XYZ file of C-alpha atoms in Angstrom:
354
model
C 0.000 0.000 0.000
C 2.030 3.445 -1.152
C 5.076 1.855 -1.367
C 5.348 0.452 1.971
C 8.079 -1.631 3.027
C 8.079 -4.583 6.540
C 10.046 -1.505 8.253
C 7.328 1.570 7.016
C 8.712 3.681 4.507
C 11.544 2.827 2.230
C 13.495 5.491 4.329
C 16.802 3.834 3.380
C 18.746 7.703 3.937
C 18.039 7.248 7.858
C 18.441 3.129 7.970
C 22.235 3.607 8.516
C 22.073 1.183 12.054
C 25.492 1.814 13.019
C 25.061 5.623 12.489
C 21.859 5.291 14.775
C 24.070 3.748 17.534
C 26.933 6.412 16.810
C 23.721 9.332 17.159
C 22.682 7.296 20.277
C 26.106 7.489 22.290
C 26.316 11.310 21.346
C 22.831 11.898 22.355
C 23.845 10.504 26.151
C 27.144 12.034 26.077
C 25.101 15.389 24.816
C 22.875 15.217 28.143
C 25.443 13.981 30.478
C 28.880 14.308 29.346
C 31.048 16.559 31.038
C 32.035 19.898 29.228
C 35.158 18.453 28.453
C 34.124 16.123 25.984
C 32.486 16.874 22.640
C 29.174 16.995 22.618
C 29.299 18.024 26.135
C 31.182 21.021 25.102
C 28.479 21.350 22.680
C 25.834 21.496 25.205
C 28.035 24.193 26.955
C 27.711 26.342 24.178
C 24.168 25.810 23.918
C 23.516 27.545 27.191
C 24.147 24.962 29.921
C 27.475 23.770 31.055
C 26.678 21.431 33.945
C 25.311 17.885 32.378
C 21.455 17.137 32.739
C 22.122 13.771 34.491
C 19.231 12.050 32.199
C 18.563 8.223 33.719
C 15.821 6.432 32.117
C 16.555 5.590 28.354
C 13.660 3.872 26.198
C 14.923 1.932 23.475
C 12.739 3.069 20.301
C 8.963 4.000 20.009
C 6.624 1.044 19.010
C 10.098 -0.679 17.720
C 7.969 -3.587 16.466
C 8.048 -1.428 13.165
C 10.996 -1.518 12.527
C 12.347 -4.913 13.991
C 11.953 -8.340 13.934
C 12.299 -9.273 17.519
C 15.600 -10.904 17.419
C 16.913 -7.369 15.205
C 15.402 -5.582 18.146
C 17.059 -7.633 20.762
C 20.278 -7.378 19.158
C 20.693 -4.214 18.406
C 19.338 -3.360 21.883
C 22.660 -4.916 22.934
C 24.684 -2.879 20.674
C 22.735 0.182 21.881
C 23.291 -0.249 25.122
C 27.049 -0.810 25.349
C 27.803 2.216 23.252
C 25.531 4.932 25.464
C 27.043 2.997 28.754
C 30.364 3.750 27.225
C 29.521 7.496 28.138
C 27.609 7.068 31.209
C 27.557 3.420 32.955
C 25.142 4.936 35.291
C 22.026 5.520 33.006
C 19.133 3.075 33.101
C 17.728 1.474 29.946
C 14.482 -0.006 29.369
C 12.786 -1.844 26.280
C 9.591 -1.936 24.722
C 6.990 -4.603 26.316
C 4.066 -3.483 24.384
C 1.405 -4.153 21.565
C 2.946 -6.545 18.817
C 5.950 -6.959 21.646
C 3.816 -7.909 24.195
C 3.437 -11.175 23.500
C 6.667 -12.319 22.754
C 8.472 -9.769 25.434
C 9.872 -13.060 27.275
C 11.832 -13.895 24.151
C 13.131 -10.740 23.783
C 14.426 -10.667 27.354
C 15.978 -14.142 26.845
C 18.286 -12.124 24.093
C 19.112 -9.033 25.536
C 17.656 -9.060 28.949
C 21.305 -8.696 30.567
C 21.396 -5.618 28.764
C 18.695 -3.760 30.111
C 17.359 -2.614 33.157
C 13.119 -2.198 33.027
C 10.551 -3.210 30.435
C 8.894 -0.313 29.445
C 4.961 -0.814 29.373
C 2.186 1.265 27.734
C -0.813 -0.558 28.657
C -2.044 0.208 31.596
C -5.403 -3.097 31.543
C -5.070 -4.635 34.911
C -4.410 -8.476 33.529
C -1.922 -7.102 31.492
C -0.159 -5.064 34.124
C -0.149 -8.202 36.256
C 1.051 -10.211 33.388
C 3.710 -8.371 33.031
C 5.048 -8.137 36.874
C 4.545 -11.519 36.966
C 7.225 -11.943 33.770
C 9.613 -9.527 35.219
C 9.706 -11.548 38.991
C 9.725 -14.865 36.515
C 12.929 -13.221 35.169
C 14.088 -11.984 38.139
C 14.184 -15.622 40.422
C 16.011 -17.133 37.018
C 18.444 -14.761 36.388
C 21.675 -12.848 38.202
C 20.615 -9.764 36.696
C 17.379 -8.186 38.130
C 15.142 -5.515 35.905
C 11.968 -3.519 37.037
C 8.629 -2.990 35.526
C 7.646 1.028 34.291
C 5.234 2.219 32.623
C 5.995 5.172 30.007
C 2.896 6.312 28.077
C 0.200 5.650 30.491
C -3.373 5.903 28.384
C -6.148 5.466 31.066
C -8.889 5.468 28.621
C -8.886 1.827 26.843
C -12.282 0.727 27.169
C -10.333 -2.489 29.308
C -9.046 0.279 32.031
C -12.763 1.511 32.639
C -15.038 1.170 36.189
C -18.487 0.060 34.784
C -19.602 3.661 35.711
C -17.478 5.731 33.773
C -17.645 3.539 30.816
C -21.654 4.014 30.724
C -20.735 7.872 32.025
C -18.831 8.341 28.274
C -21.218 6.971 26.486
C -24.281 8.810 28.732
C -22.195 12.402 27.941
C -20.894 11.275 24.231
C -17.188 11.584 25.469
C -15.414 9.575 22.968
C -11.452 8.380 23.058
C -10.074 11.606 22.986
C -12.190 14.094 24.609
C -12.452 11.845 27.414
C -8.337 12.593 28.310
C -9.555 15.966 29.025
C -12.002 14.962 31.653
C -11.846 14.989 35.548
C -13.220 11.289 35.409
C -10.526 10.627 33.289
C -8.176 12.077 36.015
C -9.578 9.969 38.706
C -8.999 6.687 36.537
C -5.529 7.761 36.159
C -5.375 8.016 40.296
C -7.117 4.427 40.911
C -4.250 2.965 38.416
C -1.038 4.909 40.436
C -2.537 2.944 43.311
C -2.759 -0.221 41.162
C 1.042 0.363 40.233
C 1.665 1.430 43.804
C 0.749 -1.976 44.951
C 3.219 -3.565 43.140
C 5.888 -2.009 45.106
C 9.558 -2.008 43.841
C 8.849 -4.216 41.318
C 7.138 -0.896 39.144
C 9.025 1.854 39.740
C 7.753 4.736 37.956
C 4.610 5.344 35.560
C 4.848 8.587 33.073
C 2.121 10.143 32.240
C 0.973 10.468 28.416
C 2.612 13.777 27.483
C 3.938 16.366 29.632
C 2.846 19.559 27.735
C 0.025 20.842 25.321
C -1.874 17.640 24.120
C -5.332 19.013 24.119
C -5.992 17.753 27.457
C -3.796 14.457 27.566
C -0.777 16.053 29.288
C 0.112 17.088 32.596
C 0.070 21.392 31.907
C -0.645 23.761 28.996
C 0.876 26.581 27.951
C -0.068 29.772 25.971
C 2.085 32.631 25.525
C 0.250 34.472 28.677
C 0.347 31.729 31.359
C 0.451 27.906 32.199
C -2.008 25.892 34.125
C -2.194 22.492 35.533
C -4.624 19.801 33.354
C -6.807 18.195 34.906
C -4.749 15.334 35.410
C -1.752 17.563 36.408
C -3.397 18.338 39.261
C -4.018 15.107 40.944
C -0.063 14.254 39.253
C 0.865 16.821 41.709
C -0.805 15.977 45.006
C -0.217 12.339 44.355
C 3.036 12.714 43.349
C 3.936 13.990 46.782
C 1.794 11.831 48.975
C 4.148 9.945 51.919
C 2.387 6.972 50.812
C 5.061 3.960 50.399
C 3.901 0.955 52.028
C 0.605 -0.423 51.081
C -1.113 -2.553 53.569
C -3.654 -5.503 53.075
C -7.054 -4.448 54.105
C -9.100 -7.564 55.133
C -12.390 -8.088 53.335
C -11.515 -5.807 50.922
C -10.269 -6.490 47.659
C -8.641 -4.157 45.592
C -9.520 -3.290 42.135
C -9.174 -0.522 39.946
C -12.274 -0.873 37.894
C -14.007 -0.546 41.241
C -15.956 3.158 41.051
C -14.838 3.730 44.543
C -11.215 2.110 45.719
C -9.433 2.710 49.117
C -5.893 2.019 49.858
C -4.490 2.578 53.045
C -0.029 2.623 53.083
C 2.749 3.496 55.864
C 4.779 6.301 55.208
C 8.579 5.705 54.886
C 9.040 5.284 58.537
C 5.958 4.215 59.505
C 4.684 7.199 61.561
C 2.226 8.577 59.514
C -0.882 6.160 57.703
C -2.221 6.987 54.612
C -5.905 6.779 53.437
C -6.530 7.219 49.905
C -9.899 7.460 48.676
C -10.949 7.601 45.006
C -14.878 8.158 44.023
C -15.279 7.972 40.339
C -19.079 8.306 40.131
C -22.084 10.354 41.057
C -23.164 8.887 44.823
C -20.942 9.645 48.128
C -19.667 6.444 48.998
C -18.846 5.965 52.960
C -16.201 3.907 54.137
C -15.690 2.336 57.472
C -11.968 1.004 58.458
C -11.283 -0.547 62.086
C -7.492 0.459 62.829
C -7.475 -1.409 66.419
C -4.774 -4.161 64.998
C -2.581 -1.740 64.207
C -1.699 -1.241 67.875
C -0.925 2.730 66.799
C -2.784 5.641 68.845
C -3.388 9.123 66.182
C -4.001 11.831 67.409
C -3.891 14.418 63.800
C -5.332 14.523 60.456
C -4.571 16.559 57.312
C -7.529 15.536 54.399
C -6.849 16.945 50.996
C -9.732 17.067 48.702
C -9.598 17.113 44.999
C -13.123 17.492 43.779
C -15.169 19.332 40.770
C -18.938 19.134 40.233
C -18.855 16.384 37.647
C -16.778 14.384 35.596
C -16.858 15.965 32.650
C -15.509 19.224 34.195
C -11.939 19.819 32.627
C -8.902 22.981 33.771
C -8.424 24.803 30.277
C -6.296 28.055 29.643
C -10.184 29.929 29.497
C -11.653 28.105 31.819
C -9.857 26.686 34.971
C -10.140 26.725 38.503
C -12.717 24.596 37.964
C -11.502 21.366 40.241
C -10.977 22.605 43.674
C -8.673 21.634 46.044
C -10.177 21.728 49.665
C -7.676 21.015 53.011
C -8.717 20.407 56.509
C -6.807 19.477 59.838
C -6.933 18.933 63.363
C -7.322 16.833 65.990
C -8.980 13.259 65.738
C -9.858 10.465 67.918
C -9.873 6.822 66.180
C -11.795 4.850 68.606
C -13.527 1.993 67.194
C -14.381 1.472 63.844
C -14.068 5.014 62.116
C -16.367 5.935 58.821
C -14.748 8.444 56.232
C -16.928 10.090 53.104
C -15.434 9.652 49.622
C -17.389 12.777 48.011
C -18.908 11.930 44.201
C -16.194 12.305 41.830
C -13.703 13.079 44.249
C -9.889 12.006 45.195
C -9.535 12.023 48.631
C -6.239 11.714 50.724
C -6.381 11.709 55.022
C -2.955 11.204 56.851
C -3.078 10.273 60.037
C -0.029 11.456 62.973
């Protein structure tokens, strides 16, 4: 069809592989090189002298284009020992998804000692499972241990949907894309950094789709007279630094995040603080009664953050924002027996407890 070729386009003028490795171990020494060297000194000139210190390298975009997986796996190799030439410390990850997805344990057999994550962009529950449950396979068989990211996280696949919001696009005609605009969209996005979260070490980061200017699908936008926080930026940012880090098991509870309402309830770092997240992704108040007596811990002080808007379609644009509001209490509490909490409708809510 038009010419095309297995690889795309017959685009044999930027095919040169060994160039592309040659471009890739300049591009590393570019961002973290030290102005002594070449392209280092280049980067000097360009306005900034001291070396950006970039760690997580993805090897290619959809490479499944491109690459048989055995050319991807070896040339992944070849990759990686030229940009560790310039910096041993960076971290490199490969792609795990769509037509790689099912044949990712292959391609780890072939280059896995080369790398250091699998880099995801599917963010279904099964799948995300499927996948940690490849990279601890991996991990018990091998010297060489790699981690689980996720680095283009779409919350919107009809397979990443609570029953209510997928009935809540179709009730307010929100199709694929305007729906990455949404606050509902937003609070999918927060039940799957739980999901994630769960995982522990084993899935280290998750990037959001875009960082700027996406029509919604990205973290800010920008015009030339200011720069707000998305929708999803906004929860990014309170989530992003919660002192959640341990997540505990709740008993008769299960979680899930295509439940409408999910709790999770974590340690901080130390353990002196507990963290109760609460995300509502529909229309009712849900309330939600935890007993804390096994913990054998006495608090004394909340702080509750609120992240709420009036419905789920509201969205934060350059005309129009201020239109999710972010609501704090704190104070004293008592946590006697049992103690109820209200997750609000279409709400993300966040008590710590000292």
């Amino acid at each position: 069809w038009g010419g095309l070729q297995r690889h795309g386009y017959n685009l044999t003028h930027v095919l040169d592989l060994e160039a592309g490795i040659e471009t890739a171990r300049k591009w590393v020494e570019y961002c973290n090189g030290s102005a002594q060297t070449p392209m280092g000194a280049l980067r000097a000139r360009n306005g900034h002298p001291e070396p950006y210190h970039v760690t997580y390298w993805e090897m290619d975009n959809e490479g499944w284009r491109w690459f048989s997986k055995e050319e991807y796996a070896a040339y992944v190799q070849k990759y990686a020992t030229a940009m560790r030439a310039v910096d041993p410390n960076i971290q490199i990850g490969i792609c795990s998804y769509h037509a790689f997805s099912d044949v990712i344990e292959e391609i780890l057999e072939l280059c896995g000692d080369s790398i250091d994550f699998i880099a995801d962009r599917m963010c279904e529950p099964f799948n995300i499972k499927r996948k940690i449950t490849i990279v601890e396979q991996y991990n018990r068989t091998h010297q060489h241990k790699i981690y689980y990211t996720d680095t283009e996280a779409l919350q919107n696949r009809d397979l990443t949907l609570a029953p209510f919001t997928r009935q809540y696009y179709a009730d307010h005609d929100i199709d694929f894309c305007k729906s990455r605009r949404t606050w509902i969209y937003a609070l999918t996005m927060a039940g799957n950094l739980l999901h994630y979260q769960r995982y522990g070490d084993l899935a280290r980061f998750m990037c959001f789709n875009n960082l700027c200017n996406t029509s919604g699908q990205s973290c800010i936008e920008v015009s030339k007279q200011e720069t707000i926080l998305t929708a999803s930026g906004i929860l990014l940012k309170w989530m992003s630094r919660s002192p959640a880090a341990w997540p505990l098991l709740v008993e008769g509870y299960t979680p899930d995040s295509l439940k409408s309402v999910e709790l999770q309830v974590n340690w901080n770092t130390d353990r002196t603080q507990l963290i109760v997240d609460l995300v509502n992704k529909c229309d009712q108040a849900a309330l939600i009664t935890l007993d804390f007596s096994r913990l054998g811990r006495h608090f004394h002080a909340f702080r509750e953050l609120c992240l709420i808007a009036s419905d789920g379609t509201v969205q934060e644009t350059i005309r129009s924002h201020g239109n999710i509001r972010e609501e704090t209490r704190c104070g004293d509490i008592s946590l006697g027996d049992p103690h109820t909490f209200e997750a609000r409708p279409f709400s993300f809510t966040e008590i710590i407890l000292s």
